[in-house]
Amino acid sequence: MSINLSNNAVIYAMLSLNSEISLQKDYLDSGDVPGEERDNEESILEDLEQAFMEFIDLYKSRLKADKSLPSLDELLNSQL
């Protein structure tokens, strides 16, 4: 991952991944996933969650350096 990402890029990535995780979970819970696709769709969810956690870790380190950034709770619980 590039160290040159702006704070805004990190925030947008986290919010996008968080949204995609919700969509993927809804899809998996819907019963619309064909049996032969379930493993692949669960793997996609795991990859999304891993990427999300990596951005969370990156954001936490930026929060320590820049106290003007919104908290994780503010970001993840805000209405867009």
Short mmCIF file of C-alpha atoms in Angstrom, two decimals:
data_model
loop_
_atom_site.label_atom_id
_atom_site.label_comp_id
_atom_site.label_asym_id
_atom_site.label_seq_id
_atom_site.Cartn_x
_atom_site.Cartn_y
_atom_site.Cartn_z
CA MET A 1 0.00 0.00 0.00
CA SER A 2 1.29 3.41 -0.92
CA ILE A 3 2.41 5.66 1.93
CA ASN A 4 1.46 8.64 -0.24
CA LEU A 5 -2.29 8.15 0.18
CA SER A 6 -4.03 11.27 1.41
CA ASN A 7 -6.14 11.17 4.55
CA ASN A 8 -9.22 11.70 2.38
CA ALA A 9 -8.30 8.73 0.19
CA VAL A 10 -7.94 6.52 3.27
CA ILE A 11 -11.29 7.73 4.62
CA TYR A 12 -13.06 7.13 1.29
CA ALA A 13 -11.51 3.67 1.02
CA MET A 14 -12.64 2.72 4.54
CA LEU A 15 -16.19 3.97 3.95
CA SER A 16 -16.40 2.22 0.58
CA LEU A 17 -15.11 -1.04 1.97
CA ASN A 18 -17.46 -0.82 4.93
CA SER A 19 -20.38 -0.37 2.52
CA GLU A 20 -19.23 -3.24 0.30
CA ILE A 21 -18.91 -5.52 3.33
CA SER A 22 -22.52 -4.76 4.28
CA LEU A 23 -23.70 -5.45 0.74
CA GLN A 24 -21.75 -8.71 0.56
CA LYS A 25 -23.12 -9.88 3.93
CA ASP A 26 -26.67 -9.03 2.80
CA TYR A 27 -26.10 -10.99 -0.39
CA LEU A 28 -24.77 -14.01 1.48
CA ASP A 29 -27.69 -13.86 3.93
CA SER A 30 -30.28 -13.46 1.16
CA GLY A 31 -30.37 -17.06 0.04
CA ASP A 32 -29.81 -15.92 -3.55
CA VAL A 33 -26.25 -17.28 -3.70
CA PRO A 34 -26.04 -20.46 -5.78
CA GLY A 35 -24.45 -23.31 -3.83
CA GLU A 36 -21.46 -23.58 -6.14
CA GLU A 37 -20.77 -19.84 -5.73
CA ARG A 38 -21.01 -19.68 -1.90
CA ASP A 39 -17.34 -20.46 -1.21
CA ASN A 40 -16.22 -17.83 -3.70
CA GLU A 41 -18.60 -15.20 -2.28
CA GLU A 42 -17.46 -15.96 1.28
CA SER A 43 -13.86 -15.61 0.13
CA ILE A 44 -14.69 -12.21 -1.35
CA LEU A 45 -16.19 -11.16 1.98
CA GLU A 46 -13.04 -12.27 3.81
CA ASP A 47 -10.87 -10.27 1.38
CA LEU A 48 -13.04 -7.17 1.85
CA GLU A 49 -12.85 -7.50 5.63
CA GLN A 50 -9.06 -7.94 5.50
CA ALA A 51 -8.64 -4.84 3.33
CA PHE A 52 -10.94 -2.90 5.64
CA MET A 53 -8.88 -3.84 8.69
CA GLU A 54 -5.67 -2.80 6.94
CA PHE A 55 -7.14 0.63 6.23
CA ILE A 56 -8.40 0.85 9.83
CA ASP A 57 -4.86 0.20 11.06
CA LEU A 58 -3.49 2.82 8.68
CA TYR A 59 -6.11 5.33 9.81
CA LYS A 60 -5.40 4.66 13.49
CA SER A 61 -1.75 5.52 12.95
CA ARG A 62 -2.76 8.74 11.19
CA LEU A 63 -5.13 9.61 14.03
CA LYS A 64 -2.20 9.52 16.44
CA ALA A 65 -0.30 11.98 14.26
CA ASP A 66 -3.22 14.25 13.34
CA LYS A 67 -5.72 14.93 16.12
CA SER A 68 -7.90 16.99 13.77
CA LEU A 69 -9.10 13.85 11.96
CA PRO A 70 -12.52 12.50 12.93
CA SER A 71 -12.59 9.48 15.22
CA LEU A 72 -13.28 6.04 13.77
CA ASP A 73 -16.67 5.99 15.49
CA GLU A 74 -17.60 9.31 13.88
CA LEU A 75 -16.63 8.05 10.45
CA LEU A 76 -18.21 4.64 10.62
CA ASN A 77 -21.44 5.74 12.30
CA SER A 78 -22.09 8.84 10.24
CA GLN A 79 -24.83 9.07 7.64
CA LEU A 80 -23.49 9.78 4.18
#
